[in-house]
Tab-separated table of C-alpha atoms and ligand atoms in Angstrom:
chain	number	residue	atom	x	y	z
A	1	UNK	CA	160.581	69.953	235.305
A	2	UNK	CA	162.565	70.949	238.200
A	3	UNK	CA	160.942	72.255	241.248
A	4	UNK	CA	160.737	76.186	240.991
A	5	UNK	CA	163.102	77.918	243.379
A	6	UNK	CA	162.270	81.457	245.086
A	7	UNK	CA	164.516	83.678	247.126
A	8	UNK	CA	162.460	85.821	250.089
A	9	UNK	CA	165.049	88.922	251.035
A	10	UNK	CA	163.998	89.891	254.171
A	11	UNK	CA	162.228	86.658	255.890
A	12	UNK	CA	162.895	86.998	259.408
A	13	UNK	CA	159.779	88.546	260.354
A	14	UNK	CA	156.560	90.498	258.768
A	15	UNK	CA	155.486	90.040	254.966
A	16	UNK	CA	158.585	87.980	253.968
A	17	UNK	CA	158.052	85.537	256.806
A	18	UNK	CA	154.611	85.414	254.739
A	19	UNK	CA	155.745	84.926	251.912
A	20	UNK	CA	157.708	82.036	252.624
A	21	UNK	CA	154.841	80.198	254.288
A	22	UNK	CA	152.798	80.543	251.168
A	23	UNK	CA	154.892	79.414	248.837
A	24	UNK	CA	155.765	76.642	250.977
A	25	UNK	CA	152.069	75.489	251.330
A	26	UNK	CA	150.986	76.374	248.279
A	27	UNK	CA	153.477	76.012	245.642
A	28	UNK	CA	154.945	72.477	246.290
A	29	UNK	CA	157.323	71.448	244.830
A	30	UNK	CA	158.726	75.009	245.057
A	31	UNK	CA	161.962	75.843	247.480
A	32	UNK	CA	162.375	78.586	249.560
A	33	UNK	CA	165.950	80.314	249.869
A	34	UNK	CA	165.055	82.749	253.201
A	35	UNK	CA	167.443	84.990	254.016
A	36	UNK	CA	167.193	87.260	256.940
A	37	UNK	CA	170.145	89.258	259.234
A	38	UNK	CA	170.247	86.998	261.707
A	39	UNK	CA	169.236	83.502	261.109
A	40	UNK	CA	170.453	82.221	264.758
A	41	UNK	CA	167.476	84.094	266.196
A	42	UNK	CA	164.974	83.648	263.099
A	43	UNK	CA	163.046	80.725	264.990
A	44	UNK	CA	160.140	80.821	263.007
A	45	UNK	CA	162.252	80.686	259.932
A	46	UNK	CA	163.881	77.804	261.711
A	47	UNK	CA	160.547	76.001	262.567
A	48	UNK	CA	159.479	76.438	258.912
A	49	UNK	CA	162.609	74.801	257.759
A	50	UNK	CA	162.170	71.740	259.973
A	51	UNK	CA	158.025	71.011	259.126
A	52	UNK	CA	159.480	70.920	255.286
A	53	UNK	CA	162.366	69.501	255.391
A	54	UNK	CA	164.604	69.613	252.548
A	55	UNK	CA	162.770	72.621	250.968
A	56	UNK	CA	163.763	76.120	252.907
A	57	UNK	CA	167.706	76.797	253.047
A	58	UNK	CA	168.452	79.733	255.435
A	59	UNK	CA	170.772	81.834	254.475
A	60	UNK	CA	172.110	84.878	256.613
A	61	UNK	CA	172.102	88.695	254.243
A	62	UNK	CA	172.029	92.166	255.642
A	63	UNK	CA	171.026	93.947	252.171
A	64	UNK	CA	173.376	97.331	253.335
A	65	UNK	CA	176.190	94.665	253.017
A	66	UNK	CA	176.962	94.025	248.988
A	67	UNK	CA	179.574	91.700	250.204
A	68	UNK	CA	176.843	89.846	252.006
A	69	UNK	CA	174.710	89.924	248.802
A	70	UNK	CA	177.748	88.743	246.511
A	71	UNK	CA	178.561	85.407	249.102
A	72	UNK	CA	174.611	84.586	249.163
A	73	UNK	CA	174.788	84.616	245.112
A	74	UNK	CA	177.499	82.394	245.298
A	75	UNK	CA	175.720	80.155	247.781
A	76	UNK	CA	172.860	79.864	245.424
A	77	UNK	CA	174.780	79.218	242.121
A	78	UNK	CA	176.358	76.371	243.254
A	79	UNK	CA	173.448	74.820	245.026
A	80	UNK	CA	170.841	76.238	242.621
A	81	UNK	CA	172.486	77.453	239.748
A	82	UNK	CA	169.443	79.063	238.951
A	83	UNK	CA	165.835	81.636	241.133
A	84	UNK	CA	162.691	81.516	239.655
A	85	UNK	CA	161.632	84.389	241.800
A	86	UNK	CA	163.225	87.211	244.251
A	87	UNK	CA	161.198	89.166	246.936
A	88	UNK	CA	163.039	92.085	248.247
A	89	UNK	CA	160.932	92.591	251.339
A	90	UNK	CA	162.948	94.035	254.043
A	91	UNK	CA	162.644	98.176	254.517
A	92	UNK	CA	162.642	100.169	257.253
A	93	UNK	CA	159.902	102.900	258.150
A	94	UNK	CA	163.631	105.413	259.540
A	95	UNK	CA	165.891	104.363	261.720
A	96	UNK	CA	163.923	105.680	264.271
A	97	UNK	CA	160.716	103.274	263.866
A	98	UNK	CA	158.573	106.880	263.226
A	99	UNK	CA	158.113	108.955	259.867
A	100	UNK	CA	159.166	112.508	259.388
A	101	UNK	CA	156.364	114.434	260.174
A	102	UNK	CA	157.797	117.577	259.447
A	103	UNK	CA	161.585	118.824	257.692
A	104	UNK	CA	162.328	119.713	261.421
A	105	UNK	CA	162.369	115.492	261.832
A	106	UNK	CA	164.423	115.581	259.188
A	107	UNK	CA	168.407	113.999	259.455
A	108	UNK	CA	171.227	113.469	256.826
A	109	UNK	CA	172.087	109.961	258.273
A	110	UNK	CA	168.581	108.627	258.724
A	111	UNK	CA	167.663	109.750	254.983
A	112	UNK	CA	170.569	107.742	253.991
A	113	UNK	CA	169.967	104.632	256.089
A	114	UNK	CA	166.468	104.322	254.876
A	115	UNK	CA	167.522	104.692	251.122
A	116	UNK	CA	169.839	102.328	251.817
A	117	UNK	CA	168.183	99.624	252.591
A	118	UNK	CA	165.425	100.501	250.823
A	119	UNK	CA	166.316	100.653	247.842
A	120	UNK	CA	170.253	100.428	247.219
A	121	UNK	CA	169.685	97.304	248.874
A	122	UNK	CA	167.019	95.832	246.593
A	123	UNK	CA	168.962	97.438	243.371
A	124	UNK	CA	172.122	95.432	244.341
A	125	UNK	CA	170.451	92.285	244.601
A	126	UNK	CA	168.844	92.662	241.048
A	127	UNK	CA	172.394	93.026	240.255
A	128	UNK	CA	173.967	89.674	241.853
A	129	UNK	CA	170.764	87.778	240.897
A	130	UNK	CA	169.942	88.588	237.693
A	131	UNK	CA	172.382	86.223	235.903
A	132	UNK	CA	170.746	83.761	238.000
A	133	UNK	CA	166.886	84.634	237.164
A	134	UNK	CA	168.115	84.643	233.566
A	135	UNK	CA	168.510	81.089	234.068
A	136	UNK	CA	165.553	80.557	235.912
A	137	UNK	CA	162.761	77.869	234.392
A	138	UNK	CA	160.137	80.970	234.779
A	139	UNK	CA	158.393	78.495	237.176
A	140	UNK	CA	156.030	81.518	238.413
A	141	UNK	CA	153.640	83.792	237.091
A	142	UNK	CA	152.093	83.150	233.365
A	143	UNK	CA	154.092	82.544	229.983
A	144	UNK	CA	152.089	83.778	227.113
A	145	UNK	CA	151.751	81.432	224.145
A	146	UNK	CA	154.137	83.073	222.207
A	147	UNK	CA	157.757	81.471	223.300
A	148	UNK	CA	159.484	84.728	222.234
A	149	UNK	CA	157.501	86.352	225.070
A	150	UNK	CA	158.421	84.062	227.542
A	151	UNK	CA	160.013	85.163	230.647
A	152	UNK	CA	162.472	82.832	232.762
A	153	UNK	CA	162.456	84.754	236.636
A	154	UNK	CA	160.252	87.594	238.276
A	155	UNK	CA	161.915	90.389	240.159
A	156	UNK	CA	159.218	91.435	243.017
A	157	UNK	CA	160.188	94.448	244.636
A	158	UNK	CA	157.621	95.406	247.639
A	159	UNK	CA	156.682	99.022	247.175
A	160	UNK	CA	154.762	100.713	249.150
A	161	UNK	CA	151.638	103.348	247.840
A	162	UNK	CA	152.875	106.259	249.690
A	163	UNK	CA	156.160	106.225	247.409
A	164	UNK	CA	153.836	107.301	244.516
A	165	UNK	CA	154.466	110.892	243.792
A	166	UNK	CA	151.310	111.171	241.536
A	167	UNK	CA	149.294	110.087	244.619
A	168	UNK	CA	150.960	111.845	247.690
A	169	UNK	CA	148.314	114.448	249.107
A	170	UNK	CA	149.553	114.455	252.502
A	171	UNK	CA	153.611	114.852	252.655
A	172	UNK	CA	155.482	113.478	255.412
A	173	UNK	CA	157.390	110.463	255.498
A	174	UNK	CA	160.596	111.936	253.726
A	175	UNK	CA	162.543	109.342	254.226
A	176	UNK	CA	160.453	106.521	253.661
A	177	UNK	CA	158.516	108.038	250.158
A	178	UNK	CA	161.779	108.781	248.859
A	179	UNK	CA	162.927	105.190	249.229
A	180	UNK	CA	160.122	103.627	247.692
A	181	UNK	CA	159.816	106.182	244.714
A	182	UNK	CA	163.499	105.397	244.028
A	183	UNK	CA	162.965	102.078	244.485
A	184	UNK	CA	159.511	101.993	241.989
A	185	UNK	CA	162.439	103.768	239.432
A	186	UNK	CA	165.034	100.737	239.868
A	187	UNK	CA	161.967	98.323	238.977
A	188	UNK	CA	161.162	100.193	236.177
A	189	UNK	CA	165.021	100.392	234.914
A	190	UNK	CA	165.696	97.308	235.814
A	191	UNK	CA	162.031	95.970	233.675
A	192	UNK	CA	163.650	97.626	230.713
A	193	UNK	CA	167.507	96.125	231.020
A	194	UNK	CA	166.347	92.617	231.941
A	195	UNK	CA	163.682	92.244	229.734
A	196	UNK	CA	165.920	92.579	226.460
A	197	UNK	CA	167.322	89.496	226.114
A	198	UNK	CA	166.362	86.164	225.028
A	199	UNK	CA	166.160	85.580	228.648
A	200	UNK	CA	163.477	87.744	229.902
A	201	UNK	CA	163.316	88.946	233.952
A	202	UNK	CA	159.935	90.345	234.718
A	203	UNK	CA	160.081	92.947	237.116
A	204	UNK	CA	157.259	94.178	239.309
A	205	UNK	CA	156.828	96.664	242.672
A	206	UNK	CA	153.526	95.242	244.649
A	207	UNK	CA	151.896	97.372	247.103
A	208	UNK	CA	150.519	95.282	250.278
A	209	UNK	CA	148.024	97.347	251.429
A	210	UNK	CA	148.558	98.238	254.979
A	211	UNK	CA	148.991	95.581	256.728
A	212	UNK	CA	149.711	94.508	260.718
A	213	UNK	CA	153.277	94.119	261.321
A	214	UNK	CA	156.286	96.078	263.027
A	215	UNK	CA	157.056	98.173	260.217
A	216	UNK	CA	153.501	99.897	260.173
A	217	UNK	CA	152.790	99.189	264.592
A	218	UNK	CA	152.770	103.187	265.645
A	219	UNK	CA	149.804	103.868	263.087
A	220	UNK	CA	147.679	101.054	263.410
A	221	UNK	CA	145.936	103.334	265.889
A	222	UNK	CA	144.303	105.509	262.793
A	223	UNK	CA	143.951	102.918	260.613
A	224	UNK	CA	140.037	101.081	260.619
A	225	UNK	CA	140.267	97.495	261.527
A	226	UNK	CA	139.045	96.535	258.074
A	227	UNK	CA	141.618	97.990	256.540
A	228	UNK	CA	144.468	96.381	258.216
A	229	UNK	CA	145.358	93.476	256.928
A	230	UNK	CA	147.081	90.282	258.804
A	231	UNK	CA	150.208	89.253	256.627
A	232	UNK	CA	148.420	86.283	255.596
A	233	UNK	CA	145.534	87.988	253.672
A	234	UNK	CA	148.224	90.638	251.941
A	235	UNK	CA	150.945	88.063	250.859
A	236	UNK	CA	147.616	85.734	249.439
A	237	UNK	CA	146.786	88.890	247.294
A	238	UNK	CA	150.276	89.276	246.387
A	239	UNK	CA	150.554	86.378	244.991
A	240	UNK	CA	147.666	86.316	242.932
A	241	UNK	CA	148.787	88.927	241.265
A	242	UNK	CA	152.177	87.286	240.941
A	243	UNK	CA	150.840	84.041	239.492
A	244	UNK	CA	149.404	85.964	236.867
A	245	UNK	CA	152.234	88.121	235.536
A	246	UNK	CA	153.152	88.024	232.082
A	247	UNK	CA	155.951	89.902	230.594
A	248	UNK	CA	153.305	92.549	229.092
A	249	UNK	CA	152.772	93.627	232.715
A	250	UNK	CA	156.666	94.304	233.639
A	251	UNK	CA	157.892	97.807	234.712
A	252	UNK	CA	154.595	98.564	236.211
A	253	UNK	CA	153.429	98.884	239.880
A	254	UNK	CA	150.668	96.948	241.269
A	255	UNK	CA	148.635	97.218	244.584
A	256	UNK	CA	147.003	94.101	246.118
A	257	UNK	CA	144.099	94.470	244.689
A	258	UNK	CA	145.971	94.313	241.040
A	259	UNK	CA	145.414	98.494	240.414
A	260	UNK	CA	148.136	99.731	238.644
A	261	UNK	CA	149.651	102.152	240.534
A	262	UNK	CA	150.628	105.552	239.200
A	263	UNK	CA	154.077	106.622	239.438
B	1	NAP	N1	153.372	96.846	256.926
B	1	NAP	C1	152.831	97.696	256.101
B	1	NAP	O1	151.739	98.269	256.372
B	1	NAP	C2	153.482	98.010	254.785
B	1	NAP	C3	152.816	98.897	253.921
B	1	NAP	C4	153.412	99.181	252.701
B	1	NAP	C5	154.600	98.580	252.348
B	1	NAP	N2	155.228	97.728	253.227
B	1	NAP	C6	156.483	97.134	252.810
B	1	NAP	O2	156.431	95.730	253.018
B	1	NAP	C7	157.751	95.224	253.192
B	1	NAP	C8	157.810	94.325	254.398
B	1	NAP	O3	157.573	95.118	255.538
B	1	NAP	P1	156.918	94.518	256.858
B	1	NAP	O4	155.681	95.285	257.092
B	1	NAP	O5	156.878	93.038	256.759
B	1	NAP	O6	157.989	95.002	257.937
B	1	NAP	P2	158.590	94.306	259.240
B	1	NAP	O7	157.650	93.327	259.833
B	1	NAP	O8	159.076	95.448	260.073
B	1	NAP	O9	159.828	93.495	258.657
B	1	NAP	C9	160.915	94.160	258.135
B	1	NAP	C10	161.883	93.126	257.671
B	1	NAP	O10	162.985	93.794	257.055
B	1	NAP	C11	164.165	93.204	257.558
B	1	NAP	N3	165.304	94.108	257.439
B	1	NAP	C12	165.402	95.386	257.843
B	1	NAP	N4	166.622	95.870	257.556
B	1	NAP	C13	167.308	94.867	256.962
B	1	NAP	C14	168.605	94.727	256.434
B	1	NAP	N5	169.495	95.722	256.461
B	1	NAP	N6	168.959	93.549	255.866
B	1	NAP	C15	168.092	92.516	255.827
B	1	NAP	N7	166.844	92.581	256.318
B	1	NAP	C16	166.475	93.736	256.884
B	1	NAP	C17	163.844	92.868	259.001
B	1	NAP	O11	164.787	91.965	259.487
B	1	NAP	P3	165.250	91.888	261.051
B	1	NAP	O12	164.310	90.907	261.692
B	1	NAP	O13	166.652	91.434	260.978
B	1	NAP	O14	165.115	93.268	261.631
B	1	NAP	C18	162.446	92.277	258.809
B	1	NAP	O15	162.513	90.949	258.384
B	1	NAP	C19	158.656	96.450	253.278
B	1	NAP	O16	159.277	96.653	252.026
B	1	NAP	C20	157.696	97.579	253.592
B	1	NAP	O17	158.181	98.828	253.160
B	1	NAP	C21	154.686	97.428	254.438
């Protein structure tokens, strides 16, 4: 069988620089497409791809840029022609690195920057990879014993728990909740679309718990040290739950501890 092949959107730093470690020490044979803004400066990215050689391929994508998404596709048809798995990690907290607090913090264009790469972003790469997933060998998660339920590529979009609407106590955060609870509808239209066909695409949002990175670094302050996770520990859970997807659990969201999430 050939080696399973997984795309990481958003490698350059954080969870999807995770990501790509694990898979790379854990899953061998399994390749690694990365793809990050700015692969010049990506030197861990770079380091990665010369410790295994011949199994990352670095590819540069800003997911606001469809025309960057459309080239990458092309890039990985012809050397692929086929992804067993895509990770759309990247997101931004707001432009500004902080949360609304209040509708006072509140701005037209940094509503519409977070939305878009929050979650146009990861829409329009379900949309150039998809044909590509449908071709995939479904070299991750679990296939059921029943061929019919087989599915051939996962979709992993990384949610986040404060874009659940049934759980949000506190408010805040327009921006940011927004995104994600647009982006946990996207998984669950896209769960519906892609798994029709003979070719099924599982699709998934995962919750990483709160973990210590950039993205979250102006509230690790409040958070106990317990409950901050290195990137390491949440991308291990992450893909535990991954490795045992089947396509009875598409549409759904998951936290790292494999809760379902509510909408
Ligand atoms: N950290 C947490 O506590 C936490 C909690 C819940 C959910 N999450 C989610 O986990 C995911 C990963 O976040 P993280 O914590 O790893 O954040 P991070 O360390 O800040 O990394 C963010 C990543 O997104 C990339 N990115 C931002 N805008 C991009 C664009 N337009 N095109 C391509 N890449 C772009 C960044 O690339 P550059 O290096 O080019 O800037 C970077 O690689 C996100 O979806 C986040 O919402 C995180």
């Amino acid at each position: 069988m050939a080696a399973p092949v997984a795309l990481i959107q958003g490698a350059s730093r954080g969870l999807g620089l995770a990501f790509c470690k694990h898979i790379l020490k854990n899953k061998s044979p399994a390749v690694v497409i990365a793809t990050c803004r700015n692969p010049d400066g990506a030197s861990e990215l770079k380091a990665l791809s010369a410790v295994h050689a011949g199994r990352v391929t670095l590819l540069g994508l800003d997911v606001d840029q469809e025309q960057d998404i459309r080239s990458v596709s092309e890039v990985v048809s012809q050397r692929f022609g086929r992804l067993d798995l895509l990770v759309n990690s990247s997101a931004l907290l707001h432009p500004s690195g902080k949360g609304e607090t209040s509708l006072r913090d509140v701005s037209a264009q940094g509503v519409i920057s977070t939305l878009t790469t929050n979650t146009v972003g990861p829409l329009v790469m379900a949309k150039y990879f998809a044909p590509l997933l449908q071709k995939g060998g479904g070299g991750f998660g679990q296939q059921p014993e029943d061929k019919s339920k087989h599915h051939s590529g996962i979709i992993v979009n990384i949610t986040a728990k404060v874009g659940s609407i049934g759980d949000n106590g506190l408010g805040g955060w327009y921006s940011y909740r927004m995104s994600k609870a647009a982006l946990n509808m996207a998984t669950r239209n896209l769960s519906i679309e892609l798994g029709r066909g003979k070719s099924k695409v599982l699709c998934v949002s995962l919750h990483p718990g709160t973990v210590n990175t950039d993205l979250s670094r102006p509230y690790h302050k409040n958070v106990p040290k317990d409950k901050l996770f290195s990137t390491e520990h949440s991308v291990n859970c992450l893909m535990s739950i991954i490795d045992t997807l089947n396509i009875s659990r598409t549409g759904k969201a998951y936290s790292w501890d494999g809760a379902e999430l509510p909408w």
